Short mmCIF file of C-alpha atoms and ligand atoms in Angstrom, two decimals:
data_model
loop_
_atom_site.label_atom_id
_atom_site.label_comp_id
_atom_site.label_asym_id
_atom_site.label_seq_id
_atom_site.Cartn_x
_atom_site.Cartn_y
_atom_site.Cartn_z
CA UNK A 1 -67.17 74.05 -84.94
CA UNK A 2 -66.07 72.43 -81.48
CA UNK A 3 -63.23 74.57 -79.92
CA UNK A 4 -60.28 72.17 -79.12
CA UNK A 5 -58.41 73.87 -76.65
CA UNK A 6 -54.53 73.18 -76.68
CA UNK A 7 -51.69 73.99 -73.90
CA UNK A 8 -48.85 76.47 -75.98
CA UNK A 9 -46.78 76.94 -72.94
CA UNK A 10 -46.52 78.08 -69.35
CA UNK A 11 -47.28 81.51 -68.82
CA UNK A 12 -43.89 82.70 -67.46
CA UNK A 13 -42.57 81.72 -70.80
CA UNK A 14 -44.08 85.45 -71.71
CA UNK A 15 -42.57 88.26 -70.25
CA UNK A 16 -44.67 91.15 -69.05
CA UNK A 17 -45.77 93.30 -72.39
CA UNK A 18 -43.45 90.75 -74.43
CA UNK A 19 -44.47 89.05 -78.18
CA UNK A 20 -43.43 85.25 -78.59
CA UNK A 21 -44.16 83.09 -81.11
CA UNK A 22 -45.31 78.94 -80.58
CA UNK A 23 -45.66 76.62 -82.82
CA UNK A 24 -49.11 74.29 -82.74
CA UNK A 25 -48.52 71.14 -85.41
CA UNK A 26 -48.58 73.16 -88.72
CA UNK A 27 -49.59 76.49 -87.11
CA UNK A 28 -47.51 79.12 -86.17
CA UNK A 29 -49.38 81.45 -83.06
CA UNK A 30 -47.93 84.60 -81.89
CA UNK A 31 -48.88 85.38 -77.83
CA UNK A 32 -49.10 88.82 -76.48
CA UNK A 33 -49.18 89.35 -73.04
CA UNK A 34 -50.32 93.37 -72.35
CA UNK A 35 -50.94 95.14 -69.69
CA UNK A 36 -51.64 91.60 -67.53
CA UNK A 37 -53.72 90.14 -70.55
CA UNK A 38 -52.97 87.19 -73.40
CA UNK A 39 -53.75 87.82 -76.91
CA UNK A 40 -53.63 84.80 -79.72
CA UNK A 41 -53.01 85.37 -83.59
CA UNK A 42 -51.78 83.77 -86.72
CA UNK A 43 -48.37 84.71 -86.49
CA UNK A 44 -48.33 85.13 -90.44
CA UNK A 45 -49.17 89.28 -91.05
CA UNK A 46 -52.46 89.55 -93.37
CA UNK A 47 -50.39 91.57 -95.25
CA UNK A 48 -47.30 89.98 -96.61
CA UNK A 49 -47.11 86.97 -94.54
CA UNK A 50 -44.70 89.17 -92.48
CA UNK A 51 -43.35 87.09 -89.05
CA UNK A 52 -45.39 88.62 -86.40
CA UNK A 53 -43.98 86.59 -83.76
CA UNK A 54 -40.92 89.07 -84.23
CA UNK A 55 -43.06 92.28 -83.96
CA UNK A 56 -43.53 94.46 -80.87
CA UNK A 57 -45.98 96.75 -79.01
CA UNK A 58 -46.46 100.15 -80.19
CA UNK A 59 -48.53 101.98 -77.94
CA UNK A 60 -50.79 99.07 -77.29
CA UNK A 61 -50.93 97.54 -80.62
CA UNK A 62 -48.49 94.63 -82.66
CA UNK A 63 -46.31 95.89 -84.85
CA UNK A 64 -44.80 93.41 -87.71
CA UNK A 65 -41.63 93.99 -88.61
CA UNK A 66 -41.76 93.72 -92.33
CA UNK A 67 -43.66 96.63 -93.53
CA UNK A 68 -44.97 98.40 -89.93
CA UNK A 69 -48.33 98.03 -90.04
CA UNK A 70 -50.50 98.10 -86.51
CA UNK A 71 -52.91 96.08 -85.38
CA UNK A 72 -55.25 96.47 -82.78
CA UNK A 73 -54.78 93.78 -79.64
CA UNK A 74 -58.33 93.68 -79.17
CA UNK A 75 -60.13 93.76 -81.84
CA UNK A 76 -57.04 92.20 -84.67
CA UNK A 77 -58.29 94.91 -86.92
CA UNK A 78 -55.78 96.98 -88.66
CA UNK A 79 -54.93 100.41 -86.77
CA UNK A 80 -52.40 101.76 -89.02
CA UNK A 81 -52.15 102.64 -92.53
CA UNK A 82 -56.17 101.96 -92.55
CA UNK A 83 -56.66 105.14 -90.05
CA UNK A 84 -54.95 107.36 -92.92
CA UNK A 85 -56.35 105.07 -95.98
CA UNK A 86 -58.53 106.51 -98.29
CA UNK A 87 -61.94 105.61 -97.87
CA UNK A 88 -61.97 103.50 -100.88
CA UNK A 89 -59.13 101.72 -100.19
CA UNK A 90 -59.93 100.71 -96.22
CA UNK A 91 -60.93 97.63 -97.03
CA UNK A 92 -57.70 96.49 -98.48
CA UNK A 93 -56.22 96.11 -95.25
CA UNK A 94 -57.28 92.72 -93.33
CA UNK A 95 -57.11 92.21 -89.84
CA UNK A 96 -55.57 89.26 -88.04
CA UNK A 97 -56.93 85.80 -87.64
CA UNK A 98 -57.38 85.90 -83.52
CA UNK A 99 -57.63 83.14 -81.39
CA UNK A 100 -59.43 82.39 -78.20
CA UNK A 101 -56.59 82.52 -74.96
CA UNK A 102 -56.74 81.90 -71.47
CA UNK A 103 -54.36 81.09 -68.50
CA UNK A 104 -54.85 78.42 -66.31
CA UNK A 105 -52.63 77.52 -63.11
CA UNK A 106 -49.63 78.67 -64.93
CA UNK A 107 -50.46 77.35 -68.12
CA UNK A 108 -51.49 79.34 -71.37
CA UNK A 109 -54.76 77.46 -73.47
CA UNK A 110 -55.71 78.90 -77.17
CA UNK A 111 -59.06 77.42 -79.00
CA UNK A 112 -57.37 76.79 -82.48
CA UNK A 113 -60.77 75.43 -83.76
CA UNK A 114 -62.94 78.27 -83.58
CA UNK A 115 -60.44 80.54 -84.44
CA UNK A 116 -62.38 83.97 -85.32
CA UNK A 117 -61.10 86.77 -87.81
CA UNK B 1 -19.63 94.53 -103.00
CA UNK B 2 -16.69 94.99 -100.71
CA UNK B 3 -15.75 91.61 -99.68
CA UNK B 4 -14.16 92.77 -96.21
CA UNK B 5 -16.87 95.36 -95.63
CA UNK B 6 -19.72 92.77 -95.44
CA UNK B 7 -16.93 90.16 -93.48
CA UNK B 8 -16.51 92.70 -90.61
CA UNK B 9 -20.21 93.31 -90.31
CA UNK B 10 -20.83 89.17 -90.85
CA UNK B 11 -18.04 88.60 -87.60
CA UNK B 12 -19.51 91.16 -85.58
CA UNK B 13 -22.51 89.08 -85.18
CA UNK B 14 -25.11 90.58 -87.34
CA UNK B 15 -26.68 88.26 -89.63
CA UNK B 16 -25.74 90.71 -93.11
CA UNK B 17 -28.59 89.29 -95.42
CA UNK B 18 -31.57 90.40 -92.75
CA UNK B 19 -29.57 93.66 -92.41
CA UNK B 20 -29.60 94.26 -96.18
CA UNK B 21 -33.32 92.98 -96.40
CA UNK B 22 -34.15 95.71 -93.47
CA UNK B 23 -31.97 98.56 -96.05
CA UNK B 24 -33.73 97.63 -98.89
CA UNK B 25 -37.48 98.13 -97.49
CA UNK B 26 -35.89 101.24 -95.76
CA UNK B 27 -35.04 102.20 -99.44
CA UNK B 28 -38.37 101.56 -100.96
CA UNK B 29 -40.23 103.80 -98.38
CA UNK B 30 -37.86 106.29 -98.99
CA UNK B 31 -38.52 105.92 -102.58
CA UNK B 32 -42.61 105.57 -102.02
CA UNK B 33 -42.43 108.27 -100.02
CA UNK B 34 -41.17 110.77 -102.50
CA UNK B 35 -43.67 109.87 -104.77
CA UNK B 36 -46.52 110.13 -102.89
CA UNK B 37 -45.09 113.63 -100.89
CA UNK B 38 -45.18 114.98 -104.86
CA UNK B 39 -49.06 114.27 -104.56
CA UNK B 40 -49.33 115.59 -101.03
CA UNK B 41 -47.48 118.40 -101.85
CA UNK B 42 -49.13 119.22 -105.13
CA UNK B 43 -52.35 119.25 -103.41
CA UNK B 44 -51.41 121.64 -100.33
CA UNK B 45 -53.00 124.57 -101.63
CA UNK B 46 -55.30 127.21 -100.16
CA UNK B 47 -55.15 129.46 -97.27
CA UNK B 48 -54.24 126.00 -94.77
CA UNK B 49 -52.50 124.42 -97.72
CA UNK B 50 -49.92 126.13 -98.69
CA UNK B 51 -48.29 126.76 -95.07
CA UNK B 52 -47.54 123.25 -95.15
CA UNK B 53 -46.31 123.32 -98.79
CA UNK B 54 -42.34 123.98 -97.64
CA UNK B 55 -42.13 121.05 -94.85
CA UNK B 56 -43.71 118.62 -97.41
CA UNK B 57 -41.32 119.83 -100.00
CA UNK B 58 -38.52 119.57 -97.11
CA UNK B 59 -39.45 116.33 -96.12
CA UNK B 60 -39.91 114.67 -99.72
CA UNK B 61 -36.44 116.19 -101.16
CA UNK B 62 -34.76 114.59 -97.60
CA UNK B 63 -36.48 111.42 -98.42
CA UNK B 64 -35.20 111.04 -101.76
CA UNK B 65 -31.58 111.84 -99.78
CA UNK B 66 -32.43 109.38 -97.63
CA UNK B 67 -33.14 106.98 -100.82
CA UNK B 68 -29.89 108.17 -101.80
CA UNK B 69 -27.71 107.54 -98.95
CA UNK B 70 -28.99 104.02 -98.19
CA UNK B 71 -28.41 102.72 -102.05
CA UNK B 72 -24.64 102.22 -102.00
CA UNK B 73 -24.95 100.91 -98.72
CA UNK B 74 -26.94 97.91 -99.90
CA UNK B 75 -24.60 97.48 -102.94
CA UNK B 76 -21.51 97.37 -100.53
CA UNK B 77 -22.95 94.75 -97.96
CA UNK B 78 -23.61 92.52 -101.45
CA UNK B 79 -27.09 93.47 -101.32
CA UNK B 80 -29.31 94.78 -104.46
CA UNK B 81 -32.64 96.42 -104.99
CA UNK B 82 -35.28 94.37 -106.85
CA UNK B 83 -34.97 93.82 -110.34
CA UNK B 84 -38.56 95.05 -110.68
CA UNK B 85 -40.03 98.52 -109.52
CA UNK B 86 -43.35 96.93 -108.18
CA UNK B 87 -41.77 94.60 -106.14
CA UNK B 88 -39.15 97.08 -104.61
CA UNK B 89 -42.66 99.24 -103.88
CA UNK B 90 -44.54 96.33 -102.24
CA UNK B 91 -41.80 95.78 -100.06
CA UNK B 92 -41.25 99.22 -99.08
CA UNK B 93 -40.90 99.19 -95.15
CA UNK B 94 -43.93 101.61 -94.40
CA UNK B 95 -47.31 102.04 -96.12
CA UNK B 96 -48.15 103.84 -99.09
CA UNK B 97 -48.91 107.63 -98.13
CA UNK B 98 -51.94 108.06 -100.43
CA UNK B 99 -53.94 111.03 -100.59
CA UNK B 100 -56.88 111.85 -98.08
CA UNK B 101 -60.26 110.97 -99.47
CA UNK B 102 -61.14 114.85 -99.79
CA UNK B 103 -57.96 116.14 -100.71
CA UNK B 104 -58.81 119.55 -99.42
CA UNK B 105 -58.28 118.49 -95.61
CA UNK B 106 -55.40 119.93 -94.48
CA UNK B 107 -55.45 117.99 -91.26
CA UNK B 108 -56.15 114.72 -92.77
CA UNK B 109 -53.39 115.17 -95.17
CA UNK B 110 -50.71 115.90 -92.37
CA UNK B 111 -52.00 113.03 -90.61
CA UNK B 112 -51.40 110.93 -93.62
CA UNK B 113 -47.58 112.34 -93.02
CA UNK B 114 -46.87 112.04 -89.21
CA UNK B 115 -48.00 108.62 -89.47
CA UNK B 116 -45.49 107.98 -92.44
CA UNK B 117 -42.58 110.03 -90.49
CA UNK B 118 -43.43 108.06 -87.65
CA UNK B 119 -43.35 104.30 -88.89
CA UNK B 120 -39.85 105.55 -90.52
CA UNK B 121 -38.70 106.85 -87.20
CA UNK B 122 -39.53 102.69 -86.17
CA UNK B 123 -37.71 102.05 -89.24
CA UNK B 124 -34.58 103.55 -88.69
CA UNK B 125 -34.51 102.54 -85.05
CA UNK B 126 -34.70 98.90 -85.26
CA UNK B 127 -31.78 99.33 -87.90
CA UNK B 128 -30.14 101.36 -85.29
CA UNK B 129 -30.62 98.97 -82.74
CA UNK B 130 -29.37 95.93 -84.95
CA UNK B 131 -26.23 97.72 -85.95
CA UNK B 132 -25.40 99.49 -82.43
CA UNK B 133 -21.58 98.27 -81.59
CA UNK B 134 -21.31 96.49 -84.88
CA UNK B 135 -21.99 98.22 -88.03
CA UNK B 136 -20.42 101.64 -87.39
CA UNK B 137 -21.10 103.28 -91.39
CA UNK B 138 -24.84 101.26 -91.09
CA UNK B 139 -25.28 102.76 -87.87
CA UNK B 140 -24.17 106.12 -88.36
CA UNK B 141 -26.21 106.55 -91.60
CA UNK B 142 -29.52 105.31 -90.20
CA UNK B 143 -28.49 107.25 -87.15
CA UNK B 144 -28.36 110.05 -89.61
CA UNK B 145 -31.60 109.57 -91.55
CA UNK B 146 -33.54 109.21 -88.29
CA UNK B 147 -32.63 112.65 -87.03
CA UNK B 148 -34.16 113.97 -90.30
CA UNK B 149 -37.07 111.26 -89.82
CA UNK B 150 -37.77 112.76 -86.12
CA UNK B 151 -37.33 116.46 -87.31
CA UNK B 152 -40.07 115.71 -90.05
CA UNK B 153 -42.00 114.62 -87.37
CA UNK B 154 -42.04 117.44 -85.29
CA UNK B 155 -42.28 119.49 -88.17
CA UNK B 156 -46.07 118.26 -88.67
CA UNK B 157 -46.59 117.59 -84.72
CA UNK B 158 -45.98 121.29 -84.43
CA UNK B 159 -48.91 121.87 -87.17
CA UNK B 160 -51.21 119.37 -85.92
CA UNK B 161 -50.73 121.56 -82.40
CA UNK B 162 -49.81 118.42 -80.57
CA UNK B 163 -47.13 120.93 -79.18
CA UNK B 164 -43.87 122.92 -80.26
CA UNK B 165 -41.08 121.70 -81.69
CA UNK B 166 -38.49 124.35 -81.76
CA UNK B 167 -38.82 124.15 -85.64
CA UNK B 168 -37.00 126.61 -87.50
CA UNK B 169 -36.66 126.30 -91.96
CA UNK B 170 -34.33 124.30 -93.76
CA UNK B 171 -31.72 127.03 -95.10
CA UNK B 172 -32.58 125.31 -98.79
CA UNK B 173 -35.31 123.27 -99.34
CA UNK B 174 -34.87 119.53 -98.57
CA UNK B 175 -31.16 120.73 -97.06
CA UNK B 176 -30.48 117.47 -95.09
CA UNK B 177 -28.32 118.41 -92.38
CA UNK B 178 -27.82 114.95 -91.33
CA UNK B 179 -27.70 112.92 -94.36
CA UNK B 180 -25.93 115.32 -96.64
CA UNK B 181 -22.17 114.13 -95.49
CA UNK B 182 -23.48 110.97 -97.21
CA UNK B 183 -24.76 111.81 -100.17
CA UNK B 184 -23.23 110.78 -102.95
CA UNK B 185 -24.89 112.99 -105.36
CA UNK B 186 -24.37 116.79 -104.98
CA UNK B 187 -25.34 118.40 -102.12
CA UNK B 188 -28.15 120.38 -102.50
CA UNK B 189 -27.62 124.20 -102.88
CA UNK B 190 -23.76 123.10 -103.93
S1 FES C 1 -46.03 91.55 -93.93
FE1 FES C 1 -46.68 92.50 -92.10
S2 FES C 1 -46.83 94.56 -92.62
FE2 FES C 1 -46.27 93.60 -94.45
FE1 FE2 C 2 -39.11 111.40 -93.90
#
């Protein structure tokens, strides 16, 4: 699929280690800016559709405010509860749909078409 | 519901129905919690298991305070749990605390309970936060629970060897030193 590449907002809309949430047409992105880097996600939670664009960093990771789980910035997988899940029930827990971000003279770009999971 | 109690919390900015949303997940994790400490602490056995056997007993009687306290709470800000069980558990604020996958690890099973003590500490500080200047009897009881919340936390820190924590026993299990003044069951040991 061909990545169309959109402008969300200008970067110093995001405040250093900050979580905001921008709306693309019908989609709903939550931005993290860590540590000097962006990160782009569905801002609905895998889990209960929880608003992630009202979550913060723990340690490094998005927290959603509904029921506390942690995701990884990286990756999107699910840190916590899958780190103390039973084996057999690891799977349960889905990571976040991530999207492709950069910054570019000021501006902040995500690829909504080849959005990854 | 006490009409002026939710009014003064409503004028001092907060918005009442996310606050009572916020109680009510704080209430199912409670709840949830309780539960699955029964299973935690049913299985701490053996010569590693059963020196954590009185903190998880502590901890799980002080969460069902905690489940406690928060209840009339809800009902006064016109709040109400779910009419069904399995809803009021799938909203529970933090994640089920199942049992390790080998039951018999002592260290995976405390793991399993720092990390619950430690999304409620997250819990009870964002209520905290929300409330701060304008919910005093919010404030002051998630104030309260979170003292247990970070004592619990220590409590299985301190096993883990992550480092002391000045812990010293309950003087009757699940005592809640924080939380008893708003119980309104009896305290326990009373
Ligand atoms: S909706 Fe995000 S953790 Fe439940
Ligand atoms: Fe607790």
């Amino acid at each position: 699929m061909e990545r169309r590449w959109v402008t969300i907002a200008d970067s110093s809309e995001l405040a250093a280690d900050g979580v905001k949430g921008f709306s693309v047409g019908d989609k709903r992105i939550v931005v993290v800016r860590y540590r000097g880097r962006y990160y782009a996600f569905d801002a609905a939670c895998p889990h209960m559709a929880g608003p992630l664009d009202e979550g913060t960093i723990v340690e490094g990771r998005l927290e959603c405010p509904w029921h506390h789980y942690l995701y990884d910035l990286e990756s999107g997988e699910n840190y916590y509860p899958k780190n103390v899940y039973p084996d057999d029930l690891k799977h349960t827990v889905a990571p976040l749909r991530k999207y492709p971000i950069r910054e570019t003279e000021g501006k902040l770009w995500v690829a909504l078409e080849d959005a990854k999971a | 519901m006490g009409k002026v109690a939710r009014e003064v919390v409503e004028k001092a900015g907060i918005n009442v129905d996310e606050l009572v949303k916020k109680l009510v997940r704080a209430a199912g994790a409670e709840f949830t919690t309780y539960y699955y400490y029964t299973i935690l602490r049913a299985n701490a056995i053996g010569f590693d298991g059963e020196g954590i056997k009185e903190i998880i007993e502590d901890m799980r009687i002080e969460d069902r305070n905690h489940f406690e306290a928060l209840v009339p709470r809800i009902y006064e800000l016109g709040g109400e749990l779910h009419r069904d069980i399995k809803d009021f558990c799938k909203d529970a604020a933090c994640p089920d605390a199942y049992l390790p996958s080998n039951p018999r690890d002592v260290k995976a099973l405390l793991q399993v309970l720092i990390e619950a003590e430690r999304c409620a500490i997250r819990v009870y500080a964002d209520i905290c936060a929300l409330t701060a200047g304008k919910d005093p009897r919010t404030y002051e009881l998630s104030a309260a629970i979170m003292n247990e919340e970070i004592e619990h936390e220590a409590w299985c820190s301190e096993f883990l060897g992550e480092g002391p924590s000045g812990h010293f026993r309950r003087g009757a299990p699940g005592e809640s030193p924080y939380v008893s003044r708003f119980l309104v069951v009896p305290k326990p040991g009373v």
